[in-house]
């Protein structure tokens, strides 16, 4: 059972660039979220049409969105805060993610403040590790 699937209330992203379906669990240490990629996702039309694969950068974005959504759910930031990727490190792509796959993102909070987030994440399909990365986001407002 999900903690929430109302992700639009937690992130400023919207379709077609919203990549989190639900937050399964979250606490001070991190979170678990999911996203099912479908053949209707916009990038599959051009990212190897005969053999569609989720682009690696989308997997990194998916993990970062999952981490940010969970922190928003926990009210770690002021209402209306935006997260901007500042760095991405230690990225490894281990397995492909294809249409129909549900990705489970396991996110670890390395450092969280009102102005900065440092997280690490792993993306799995079933028990298979598909991607991992660390990232830092700056937190600000639209004003």
mmCIF file of N, CA and C in Angstrom:
data_model
loop_
_atom_site.group_PDB
_atom_site.id
_atom_site.type_symbol
_atom_site.label_atom_id
_atom_site.label_comp_id
_atom_site.label_asym_id
_atom_site.label_seq_id
_atom_site.Cartn_x
_atom_site.Cartn_y
_atom_site.Cartn_z
ATOM 1 N N UNK A 1 0.838 -1.176 0.000
ATOM 2 C CA UNK A 1 0.000 0.000 0.000
ATOM 3 C C UNK A 1 0.888 1.246 0.000
ATOM 4 N N UNK A 2 0.528 2.219 -0.797
ATOM 5 C CA UNK A 2 1.317 3.437 -0.947
ATOM 6 C C UNK A 2 1.049 4.424 0.180
ATOM 7 N N UNK A 3 2.074 5.201 0.518
ATOM 8 C CA UNK A 3 1.913 6.316 1.441
ATOM 9 C C UNK A 3 1.086 7.392 0.740
ATOM 10 N N UNK A 4 1.402 7.654 -0.537
ATOM 11 C CA UNK A 4 0.612 8.575 -1.352
ATOM 12 C C UNK A 4 0.885 8.328 -2.829
ATOM 13 N N UNK A 5 -0.123 8.606 -3.636
ATOM 14 C CA UNK A 5 0.064 8.617 -5.084
ATOM 15 C C UNK A 5 -0.331 9.991 -5.643
ATOM 16 N N UNK A 6 -0.513 10.958 -4.760
ATOM 17 C CA UNK A 6 -0.817 12.331 -5.160
ATOM 18 C C UNK A 6 0.490 13.091 -5.365
ATOM 19 N N UNK A 7 1.252 12.678 -6.362
ATOM 20 C CA UNK A 7 2.588 13.219 -6.588
ATOM 21 C C UNK A 7 2.519 14.657 -7.109
ATOM 22 N N UNK A 8 1.472 15.003 -7.856
ATOM 23 C CA UNK A 8 1.360 16.363 -8.388
ATOM 24 C C UNK A 8 1.269 17.412 -7.286
ATOM 25 N N UNK A 9 0.817 17.026 -6.103
ATOM 26 C CA UNK A 9 0.780 17.989 -5.001
ATOM 27 C C UNK A 9 2.159 18.164 -4.359
ATOM 28 N N UNK A 10 3.113 17.314 -4.726
ATOM 29 C CA UNK A 10 4.435 17.318 -4.099
ATOM 30 C C UNK A 10 5.543 17.856 -5.000
ATOM 31 N N UNK A 11 5.338 17.802 -6.306
ATOM 32 C CA UNK A 11 6.347 18.228 -7.271
ATOM 33 C C UNK A 11 5.739 19.212 -8.270
ATOM 34 N N UNK A 12 6.554 20.110 -8.815
ATOM 35 C CA UNK A 12 6.031 21.015 -9.841
ATOM 36 C C UNK A 12 5.961 20.362 -11.225
ATOM 37 N N UNK A 13 6.575 19.204 -11.404
ATOM 38 C CA UNK A 13 6.596 18.518 -12.696
ATOM 39 C C UNK A 13 5.190 18.072 -13.090
ATOM 40 N N UNK A 14 4.946 18.032 -14.379
ATOM 41 C CA UNK A 14 3.679 17.557 -14.920
ATOM 42 C C UNK A 14 3.968 16.655 -16.119
ATOM 43 N N UNK A 15 2.963 15.863 -16.497
ATOM 44 C CA UNK A 15 3.110 14.999 -17.666
ATOM 45 C C UNK A 15 3.422 15.872 -18.862
ATOM 46 N N UNK A 16 4.305 15.455 -19.716
ATOM 47 C CA UNK A 16 4.905 14.132 -19.809
ATOM 48 C C UNK A 16 6.223 13.998 -19.029
ATOM 49 N N UNK A 17 6.538 14.955 -18.139
ATOM 50 C CA UNK A 17 7.825 14.910 -17.463
ATOM 51 C C UNK A 17 7.692 14.657 -15.969
ATOM 52 N N UNK A 18 6.650 13.969 -15.559
ATOM 53 C CA UNK A 18 6.472 13.540 -14.167
ATOM 54 C C UNK A 18 6.699 12.036 -14.145
ATOM 55 N N UNK A 19 7.717 11.591 -13.398
ATOM 56 C CA UNK A 19 8.140 10.190 -13.470
ATOM 57 C C UNK A 19 8.004 9.424 -12.162
ATOM 58 N N UNK A 20 7.091 9.837 -11.296
ATOM 59 C CA UNK A 20 6.850 9.106 -10.051
ATOM 60 C C UNK A 20 5.352 8.803 -9.991
ATOM 61 N N UNK A 21 5.008 7.548 -9.750
ATOM 62 C CA UNK A 21 3.602 7.155 -9.614
ATOM 63 C C UNK A 21 3.149 7.163 -8.170
ATOM 64 N N UNK A 22 4.004 6.659 -7.281
ATOM 65 C CA UNK A 22 3.617 6.577 -5.871
ATOM 66 C C UNK A 22 4.839 6.530 -4.975
ATOM 67 N N UNK A 23 4.630 7.002 -3.753
ATOM 68 C CA UNK A 23 5.636 6.846 -2.698
ATOM 69 C C UNK A 23 5.162 5.692 -1.836
ATOM 70 N N UNK A 24 5.962 4.663 -1.753
ATOM 71 C CA UNK A 24 5.602 3.459 -1.005
ATOM 72 C C UNK A 24 5.902 3.647 0.478
ATOM 73 N N UNK A 25 7.061 4.255 0.785
ATOM 74 C CA UNK A 25 7.440 4.494 2.175
ATOM 75 C C UNK A 25 8.449 5.634 2.220
ATOM 76 N N UNK A 26 8.511 6.303 3.365
ATOM 77 C CA UNK A 26 9.529 7.344 3.541
ATOM 78 C C UNK A 26 9.708 7.646 5.017
ATOM 79 N N UNK A 27 10.942 8.015 5.362
ATOM 80 C CA UNK A 27 11.277 8.448 6.713
ATOM 81 C C UNK A 27 12.497 9.345 6.626
ATOM 82 N N UNK A 28 13.097 9.652 7.750
ATOM 83 C CA UNK A 28 14.258 10.558 7.785
ATOM 84 C C UNK A 28 15.433 10.036 6.963
ATOM 85 N N UNK A 29 15.552 8.720 6.840
ATOM 86 C CA UNK A 29 16.703 8.116 6.162
ATOM 87 C C UNK A 29 16.560 8.032 4.652
ATOM 88 N N UNK A 30 15.319 7.982 4.171
ATOM 89 C CA UNK A 30 15.122 7.847 2.736
ATOM 90 C C UNK A 30 13.715 7.440 2.384
ATOM 91 N N UNK A 31 13.577 6.887 1.184
ATOM 92 C CA UNK A 31 12.234 6.563 0.692
ATOM 93 C C UNK A 31 12.290 5.454 -0.347
ATOM 94 N N UNK A 32 11.112 4.918 -0.630
ATOM 95 C CA UNK A 32 10.920 3.961 -1.712
ATOM 96 C C UNK A 32 9.725 4.450 -2.523
ATOM 97 N N UNK A 33 9.908 4.562 -3.828
ATOM 98 C CA UNK A 33 8.844 5.011 -4.729
ATOM 99 C C UNK A 33 8.841 4.129 -5.965
ATOM 100 N N UNK A 34 7.762 4.227 -6.757
ATOM 101 C CA UNK A 34 7.679 3.431 -7.980
ATOM 102 C C UNK A 34 7.232 4.273 -9.167
ATOM 103 N N UNK A 35 7.571 3.766 -10.339
ATOM 104 C CA UNK A 35 7.116 4.346 -11.605
ATOM 105 C C UNK A 35 7.010 3.229 -12.624
ATOM 106 N N UNK A 36 5.827 3.095 -13.248
ATOM 107 C CA UNK A 36 5.658 2.129 -14.335
ATOM 108 C C UNK A 36 5.829 2.864 -15.654
ATOM 109 N N UNK A 37 6.808 2.434 -16.435
ATOM 110 C CA UNK A 37 7.029 2.998 -17.752
ATOM 111 C C UNK A 37 6.167 2.239 -18.746
ATOM 112 N N UNK A 38 5.444 2.973 -19.594
ATOM 113 C CA UNK A 38 4.554 2.344 -20.564
ATOM 114 C C UNK A 38 4.980 2.726 -21.976
ATOM 115 N N UNK A 39 4.488 1.985 -22.931
ATOM 116 C CA UNK A 39 4.827 2.261 -24.328
ATOM 117 C C UNK A 39 4.362 3.647 -24.765
ATOM 118 N N UNK A 40 3.471 4.278 -23.998
ATOM 119 C CA UNK A 40 2.991 5.621 -24.319
ATOM 120 C C UNK A 40 3.953 6.725 -23.889
ATOM 121 N N UNK A 41 4.989 6.420 -23.101
ATOM 122 C CA UNK A 41 5.941 7.442 -22.691
ATOM 123 C C UNK A 41 6.598 8.048 -23.931
ATOM 124 N N UNK A 42 6.678 9.376 -23.951
ATOM 125 C CA UNK A 42 7.066 10.123 -25.153
ATOM 126 C C UNK A 42 8.428 9.730 -25.719
ATOM 127 N N UNK A 43 9.375 9.379 -24.889
ATOM 128 C CA UNK A 43 10.745 9.151 -25.361
ATOM 129 C C UNK A 43 10.906 7.840 -26.108
ATOM 130 N N UNK A 44 9.984 6.894 -25.916
ATOM 131 C CA UNK A 44 10.121 5.609 -26.608
ATOM 132 C C UNK A 44 9.957 5.753 -28.121
ATOM 133 N N UNK A 45 9.258 6.771 -28.572
ATOM 134 C CA UNK A 45 9.049 6.965 -30.014
ATOM 135 C C UNK A 45 10.368 7.212 -30.748
ATOM 136 N N UNK A 46 11.341 7.800 -30.050
ATOM 137 C CA UNK A 46 12.596 8.113 -30.716
ATOM 138 C C UNK A 46 13.821 7.450 -30.127
ATOM 139 N N UNK A 47 13.670 6.819 -28.967
ATOM 140 C CA UNK A 47 14.815 6.178 -28.326
ATOM 141 C C UNK A 47 14.778 4.692 -28.660
ATOM 142 N N UNK A 48 15.282 4.389 -29.819
ATOM 143 C CA UNK A 48 15.327 3.045 -30.389
ATOM 144 C C UNK A 48 13.919 2.492 -30.623
ATOM 145 N N UNK A 49 13.183 3.026 -31.608
ATOM 146 C CA UNK A 49 11.807 2.597 -31.849
ATOM 147 C C UNK A 49 11.630 1.091 -32.034
ATOM 148 N N UNK A 50 12.634 0.426 -32.615
ATOM 149 C CA UNK A 50 12.504 -1.030 -32.798
ATOM 150 C C UNK A 50 12.837 -1.800 -31.522
ATOM 151 N N UNK A 51 13.517 -1.140 -30.581
ATOM 152 C CA UNK A 51 13.892 -1.770 -29.318
ATOM 153 C C UNK A 51 13.899 -0.682 -28.246
ATOM 154 N N UNK A 52 12.693 -0.258 -27.800
ATOM 155 C CA UNK A 52 12.596 0.872 -26.875
ATOM 156 C C UNK A 52 13.218 0.581 -25.510
ATOM 157 N N UNK A 53 13.993 1.565 -25.041
ATOM 158 C CA UNK A 53 14.681 1.494 -23.759
ATOM 159 C C UNK A 53 14.530 2.855 -23.076
ATOM 160 N N UNK A 54 14.302 2.858 -21.757
ATOM 161 C CA UNK A 54 14.249 4.113 -21.021
ATOM 162 C C UNK A 54 15.650 4.736 -21.043
ATOM 163 N N UNK A 55 15.766 5.996 -21.494
ATOM 164 C CA UNK A 55 17.082 6.640 -21.492
ATOM 165 C C UNK A 55 17.644 6.748 -20.069
ATOM 166 N N UNK A 56 18.950 6.587 -19.953
ATOM 167 C CA UNK A 56 19.594 6.653 -18.642
ATOM 168 C C UNK A 56 19.326 7.954 -17.917
ATOM 169 N N UNK A 57 19.338 9.063 -18.648
ATOM 170 C CA UNK A 57 19.092 10.355 -17.995
ATOM 171 C C UNK A 57 17.686 10.428 -17.411
ATOM 172 N N UNK A 58 16.745 9.734 -18.024
ATOM 173 C CA UNK A 58 15.382 9.690 -17.481
ATOM 174 C C UNK A 58 15.368 8.888 -16.182
ATOM 175 N N UNK A 59 16.150 7.818 -16.106
ATOM 176 C CA UNK A 59 16.222 7.051 -14.858
ATOM 177 C C UNK A 59 16.808 7.896 -13.727
ATOM 178 N N UNK A 60 17.832 8.689 -14.037
ATOM 179 C CA UNK A 60 18.402 9.571 -13.013
ATOM 180 C C UNK A 60 17.357 10.607 -12.585
ATOM 181 N N UNK A 61 16.682 11.214 -13.540
ATOM 182 C CA UNK A 61 15.626 12.181 -13.232
ATOM 183 C C UNK A 61 14.522 11.540 -12.395
ATOM 184 N N UNK A 62 14.163 10.304 -12.716
ATOM 185 C CA UNK A 62 13.128 9.585 -11.973
ATOM 186 C C UNK A 62 13.533 9.411 -10.513
ATOM 187 N N UNK A 63 14.791 9.028 -10.283
ATOM 188 C CA UNK A 63 15.259 8.875 -8.902
ATOM 189 C C UNK A 63 15.263 10.212 -8.175
ATOM 190 N N UNK A 64 15.724 11.273 -8.837
ATOM 191 C CA UNK A 64 15.762 12.587 -8.194
ATOM 192 C C UNK A 64 14.350 13.085 -7.875
ATOM 193 N N UNK A 65 13.414 12.886 -8.793
ATOM 194 C CA UNK A 65 12.022 13.263 -8.522
ATOM 195 C C UNK A 65 11.463 12.472 -7.344
ATOM 196 N N UNK A 66 11.759 11.190 -7.293
ATOM 197 C CA UNK A 66 11.268 10.350 -6.194
ATOM 198 C C UNK A 66 11.797 10.854 -4.856
ATOM 199 N N UNK A 67 13.082 11.175 -4.815
ATOM 200 C CA UNK A 67 13.669 11.683 -3.574
ATOM 201 C C UNK A 67 13.067 13.017 -3.159
ATOM 202 N N UNK A 68 12.892 13.915 -4.108
ATOM 203 C CA UNK A 68 12.299 15.214 -3.808
ATOM 204 C C UNK A 68 10.848 15.114 -3.378
ATOM 205 N N UNK A 69 10.088 14.265 -4.040
ATOM 206 C CA UNK A 69 8.672 14.096 -3.688
ATOM 207 C C UNK A 69 8.524 13.586 -2.259
ATOM 208 N N UNK A 70 9.359 12.638 -1.875
ATOM 209 C CA UNK A 70 9.271 12.088 -0.517
ATOM 210 C C UNK A 70 9.605 13.149 0.529
ATOM 211 N N UNK A 71 10.605 13.986 0.254
ATOM 212 C CA UNK A 71 10.944 15.057 1.197
ATOM 213 C C UNK A 71 9.814 16.092 1.265
ATOM 214 N N UNK A 72 9.204 16.385 0.121
ATOM 215 C CA UNK A 72 8.053 17.301 0.123
ATOM 216 C C UNK A 72 6.901 16.717 0.932
ATOM 217 N N UNK A 73 6.666 15.424 0.778
ATOM 218 C CA UNK A 73 5.607 14.756 1.523
ATOM 219 C C UNK A 73 5.831 14.889 3.027
ATOM 220 N N UNK A 74 7.096 14.867 3.432
ATOM 221 C CA UNK A 74 7.449 14.982 4.843
ATOM 222 C C UNK A 74 7.532 16.440 5.312
ATOM 223 N N UNK A 75 7.193 17.383 4.424
ATOM 224 C CA UNK A 75 7.163 18.819 4.761
ATOM 225 C C UNK A 75 8.543 19.342 5.175
ATOM 226 N N UNK A 76 9.579 18.940 4.449
ATOM 227 C CA UNK A 76 10.946 19.379 4.752
ATOM 228 C C UNK A 76 11.253 20.768 4.207
ATOM 229 N N UNK A 77 10.381 21.291 3.334
ATOM 230 C CA UNK A 77 10.638 22.570 2.683
ATOM 231 C C UNK A 77 9.423 23.476 2.766
ATOM 232 N N UNK A 78 9.639 24.747 2.485
ATOM 233 C CA UNK A 78 8.539 25.699 2.411
ATOM 234 C C UNK A 78 7.633 25.334 1.245
ATOM 235 N N UNK A 79 6.341 25.631 1.373
ATOM 236 C CA UNK A 79 5.411 25.389 0.273
ATOM 237 C C UNK A 79 5.891 26.120 -0.981
ATOM 238 N N UNK A 80 5.761 25.477 -2.108
ATOM 239 C CA UNK A 80 6.155 26.079 -3.375
ATOM 240 C C UNK A 80 7.632 25.987 -3.698
ATOM 241 N N UNK A 81 8.402 25.277 -2.890
ATOM 242 C CA UNK A 81 9.838 25.133 -3.158
ATOM 243 C C UNK A 81 10.062 24.336 -4.439
ATOM 244 N N UNK A 82 11.114 24.711 -5.152
ATOM 245 C CA UNK A 82 11.525 24.001 -6.360
ATOM 246 C C UNK A 82 12.901 23.404 -6.123
ATOM 247 N N UNK A 83 13.173 22.265 -6.761
ATOM 248 C CA UNK A 83 14.461 21.595 -6.639
ATOM 249 C C UNK A 83 15.142 21.635 -7.994
ATOM 250 N N UNK A 84 16.391 22.073 -8.019
ATOM 251 C CA UNK A 84 17.140 22.148 -9.259
ATOM 252 C C UNK A 84 18.372 21.273 -9.137
ATOM 253 N N UNK A 85 18.524 20.297 -10.048
ATOM 254 C CA UNK A 85 19.710 19.448 -10.028
ATOM 255 C C UNK A 85 20.959 20.303 -10.148
ATOM 256 N N UNK A 86 21.895 20.098 -9.240
ATOM 257 C CA UNK A 86 23.155 20.828 -9.260
ATOM 258 C C UNK A 86 24.309 19.952 -9.696
ATOM 259 N N UNK A 87 24.333 18.726 -9.205
ATOM 260 C CA UNK A 87 25.361 17.771 -9.601
ATOM 261 C C UNK A 87 24.752 16.384 -9.686
ATOM 262 N N UNK A 88 25.354 15.551 -10.502
ATOM 263 C CA UNK A 88 25.026 14.128 -10.587
ATOM 264 C C UNK A 88 26.355 13.399 -10.618
ATOM 265 N N UNK A 89 26.532 12.458 -9.701
ATOM 266 C CA UNK A 89 27.804 11.753 -9.566
ATOM 267 C C UNK A 89 27.580 10.245 -9.456
ATOM 268 N N UNK A 90 28.659 9.525 -9.668
ATOM 269 C CA UNK A 90 28.700 8.078 -9.444
ATOM 270 C C UNK A 90 27.566 7.335 -10.148
ATOM 271 N N UNK A 91 27.257 7.763 -11.365
ATOM 272 C CA UNK A 91 26.168 7.154 -12.130
ATOM 273 C C UNK A 91 26.647 5.856 -12.764
ATOM 274 N N UNK A 92 25.832 4.818 -12.604
ATOM 275 C CA UNK A 92 26.114 3.534 -13.246
ATOM 276 C C UNK A 92 24.798 2.977 -13.773
ATOM 277 N N UNK A 93 24.840 2.532 -15.015
ATOM 278 C CA UNK A 93 23.688 1.876 -15.613
ATOM 279 C C UNK A 93 24.020 0.395 -15.738
ATOM 280 N N UNK A 94 23.219 -0.428 -15.103
ATOM 281 C CA UNK A 94 23.541 -1.850 -14.989
ATOM 282 C C UNK A 94 22.641 -2.746 -15.840
ATOM 283 N N UNK A 95 21.407 -2.286 -16.079
ATOM 284 C CA UNK A 95 20.441 -3.097 -16.810
ATOM 285 C C UNK A 95 19.447 -2.188 -17.506
ATOM 286 N N UNK A 96 18.864 -2.663 -18.565
ATOM 287 C CA UNK A 96 17.891 -1.861 -19.309
ATOM 288 C C UNK A 96 16.533 -1.850 -18.618
ATOM 289 N N UNK A 97 15.814 -0.743 -18.821
ATOM 290 C CA UNK A 97 14.419 -0.635 -18.404
ATOM 291 C C UNK A 97 13.615 -0.469 -19.683
ATOM 292 N N UNK A 98 12.585 -1.297 -19.842
ATOM 293 C CA UNK A 98 11.811 -1.366 -21.080
ATOM 294 C C UNK A 98 10.352 -1.006 -20.810
ATOM 295 N N UNK A 99 9.581 -0.745 -21.865
ATOM 296 C CA UNK A 99 8.148 -0.479 -21.678
ATOM 297 C C UNK A 99 7.483 -1.624 -20.922
ATOM 298 N N UNK A 100 6.637 -1.272 -19.967
ATOM 299 C CA UNK A 100 5.948 -2.262 -19.152
ATOM 300 C C UNK A 100 6.640 -2.546 -17.830
ATOM 301 N N UNK A 101 7.887 -2.095 -17.681
ATOM 302 C CA UNK A 101 8.625 -2.329 -16.440
ATOM 303 C C UNK A 101 8.193 -1.334 -15.357
ATOM 304 N N UNK A 102 8.036 -1.839 -14.150
ATOM 305 C CA UNK A 102 7.821 -0.986 -12.987
ATOM 306 C C UNK A 102 9.146 -0.870 -12.261
ATOM 307 N N UNK A 103 9.594 0.373 -12.111
ATOM 308 C CA UNK A 103 10.875 0.648 -11.466
ATOM 309 C C UNK A 103 10.618 1.035 -10.018
ATOM 310 N N UNK A 104 11.377 0.426 -9.134
ATOM 311 C CA UNK A 104 11.342 0.759 -7.701
ATOM 312 C C UNK A 104 12.598 1.556 -7.379
ATOM 313 N N UNK A 105 12.398 2.771 -6.904
ATOM 314 C CA UNK A 105 13.522 3.633 -6.554
ATOM 315 C C UNK A 105 13.728 3.608 -5.053
ATOM 316 N N UNK A 106 14.910 3.214 -4.638
ATOM 317 C CA UNK A 106 15.279 3.229 -3.222
ATOM 318 C C UNK A 106 16.243 4.384 -3.024
ATOM 319 N N UNK A 107 15.798 5.391 -2.301
ATOM 320 C CA UNK A 107 16.542 6.634 -2.147
ATOM 321 C C UNK A 107 17.061 6.747 -0.715
ATOM 322 N N UNK A 108 18.314 7.150 -0.588
ATOM 323 C CA UNK A 108 18.931 7.403 0.717
ATOM 324 C C UNK A 108 19.226 8.887 0.836
ATOM 325 N N UNK A 109 18.782 9.491 1.929
ATOM 326 C CA UNK A 109 19.085 10.894 2.198
ATOM 327 C C UNK A 109 20.477 10.984 2.807
ATOM 328 N N UNK A 110 21.381 11.640 2.103
ATOM 329 C CA UNK A 110 22.738 11.822 2.602
ATOM 330 C C UNK A 110 22.859 13.119 3.400
ATOM 331 N N UNK A 111 22.176 14.165 2.931
ATOM 332 C CA UNK A 111 22.139 15.451 3.629
ATOM 333 C C UNK A 111 20.922 16.229 3.157
ATOM 334 N N UNK A 112 20.163 16.767 4.102
ATOM 335 C CA UNK A 112 18.966 17.533 3.753
ATOM 336 C C UNK A 112 18.956 18.803 4.587
ATOM 337 N N UNK A 113 18.852 19.940 3.901
ATOM 338 C CA UNK A 113 18.666 21.216 4.579
ATOM 339 C C UNK A 113 17.605 21.998 3.808
ATOM 340 N N UNK A 114 17.239 23.160 4.291
ATOM 341 C CA UNK A 114 16.212 23.977 3.621
ATOM 342 C C UNK A 114 16.670 24.460 2.247
ATOM 343 N N UNK A 115 17.987 24.449 1.983
ATOM 344 C CA UNK A 115 18.511 24.992 0.729
ATOM 345 C C UNK A 115 19.199 23.966 -0.164
ATOM 346 N N UNK A 116 19.434 22.746 0.349
ATOM 347 C CA UNK A 116 20.200 21.775 -0.413
ATOM 348 C C UNK A 116 19.801 20.353 -0.028
ATOM 349 N N UNK A 117 19.800 19.487 -1.041
ATOM 350 C CA UNK A 117 19.512 18.065 -0.847
ATOM 351 C C UNK A 117 20.666 17.279 -1.457
ATOM 352 N N UNK A 118 21.186 16.317 -0.735
ATOM 353 C CA UNK A 118 22.170 15.372 -1.281
ATOM 354 C C UNK A 118 21.587 13.984 -1.046
ATOM 355 N N UNK A 119 21.392 13.234 -2.129
ATOM 356 C CA UNK A 119 20.779 11.914 -2.035
ATOM 357 C C UNK A 119 21.533 10.913 -2.906
ATOM 358 N N UNK A 120 21.306 9.647 -2.612
ATOM 359 C CA UNK A 120 21.789 8.546 -3.439
ATOM 360 C C UNK A 120 20.595 7.668 -3.744
ATOM 361 N N UNK A 121 20.604 7.063 -4.911
ATOM 362 C CA UNK A 121 19.469 6.225 -5.263
ATOM 363 C C UNK A 121 19.865 5.017 -6.074
ATOM 364 N N UNK A 122 19.002 4.026 -5.991
ATOM 365 C CA UNK A 122 19.131 2.824 -6.796
ATOM 366 C C UNK A 122 17.773 2.555 -7.422
ATOM 367 N N UNK A 123 17.790 2.168 -8.696
ATOM 368 C CA UNK A 123 16.563 1.857 -9.427
ATOM 369 C C UNK A 123 16.560 0.373 -9.782
ATOM 370 N N UNK A 124 15.507 -0.296 -9.381
ATOM 371 C CA UNK A 124 15.381 -1.743 -9.590
ATOM 372 C C UNK A 124 14.146 -2.066 -10.426
ATOM 373 N N UNK A 125 14.242 -3.110 -11.215
ATOM 374 C CA UNK A 125 13.078 -3.777 -11.793
ATOM 375 C C UNK A 125 13.091 -5.156 -11.164
ATOM 376 N N UNK A 126 12.081 -5.429 -10.338
ATOM 377 C CA UNK A 126 12.123 -6.655 -9.533
ATOM 378 C C UNK A 126 13.324 -6.578 -8.606
ATOM 379 N N UNK A 127 14.137 -7.616 -8.614
ATOM 380 C CA UNK A 127 15.353 -7.635 -7.790
ATOM 381 C C UNK A 127 16.592 -7.217 -8.576
ATOM 382 N N UNK A 128 16.414 -6.828 -9.837
ATOM 383 C CA UNK A 128 17.538 -6.485 -10.698
ATOM 384 C C UNK A 128 17.868 -4.998 -10.599
ATOM 385 N N UNK A 129 19.098 -4.688 -10.202
ATOM 386 C CA UNK A 129 19.558 -3.309 -10.147
ATOM 387 C C UNK A 129 19.774 -2.806 -11.570
ATOM 388 N N UNK A 130 19.109 -1.698 -11.915
ATOM 389 C CA UNK A 130 19.205 -1.153 -13.270
ATOM 390 C C UNK A 130 20.062 0.104 -13.340
ATOM 391 N N UNK A 131 20.020 0.923 -12.291
ATOM 392 C CA UNK A 131 20.795 2.166 -12.289
ATOM 393 C C UNK A 131 21.048 2.599 -10.859
ATOM 394 N N UNK A 132 22.122 3.369 -10.680
ATOM 395 C CA UNK A 132 22.401 3.971 -9.386
ATOM 396 C C UNK A 132 23.116 5.292 -9.614
ATOM 397 N N UNK A 133 22.953 6.216 -8.672
ATOM 398 C CA UNK A 133 23.563 7.537 -8.805
ATOM 399 C C UNK A 133 23.508 8.267 -7.476
ATOM 400 N N UNK A 134 24.289 9.329 -7.387
ATOM 401 C CA UNK A 134 24.181 10.311 -6.318
ATOM 402 C C UNK A 134 23.924 11.656 -6.983
ATOM 403 N N UNK A 135 23.212 12.539 -6.311
ATOM 404 C CA UNK A 135 22.931 13.854 -6.863
ATOM 405 C C UNK A 135 22.771 14.861 -5.740
ATOM 406 N N UNK A 136 22.917 16.121 -6.144
ATOM 407 C CA UNK A 136 22.677 17.227 -5.226
ATOM 408 C C UNK A 136 21.719 18.181 -5.920
ATOM 409 N N UNK A 137 20.715 18.614 -5.171
ATOM 410 C CA UNK A 137 19.759 19.595 -5.678
ATOM 411 C C UNK A 137 19.804 20.836 -4.821
ATOM 412 N N UNK A 138 19.708 21.973 -5.488
ATOM 413 C CA UNK A 138 19.529 23.236 -4.788
ATOM 414 C C UNK A 138 18.043 23.463 -4.628
ATOM 415 N N UNK A 139 17.645 23.995 -3.481
ATOM 416 C CA UNK A 139 16.233 24.242 -3.204
ATOM 417 C C UNK A 139 16.022 25.751 -3.254
ATOM 418 N N UNK A 140 15.016 26.171 -3.996
ATOM 419 C CA UNK A 140 14.702 27.590 -4.103
ATOM 420 C C UNK A 140 13.232 27.788 -4.358
ATOM 421 N N UNK A 141 12.882 28.983 -4.754
ATOM 422 C CA UNK A 141 11.490 29.277 -5.068
ATOM 423 C C UNK A 141 11.419 29.859 -6.471
ATOM 424 N N UNK A 142 10.225 29.944 -6.979
ATOM 425 C CA UNK A 142 10.024 30.480 -8.326
ATOM 426 C C UNK A 142 10.181 31.996 -8.339
ATOM 427 N N UNK A 143 10.233 32.621 -7.198
ATOM 428 C CA UNK A 143 10.320 34.087 -7.138
ATOM 429 C C UNK A 143 11.732 34.561 -7.211
#
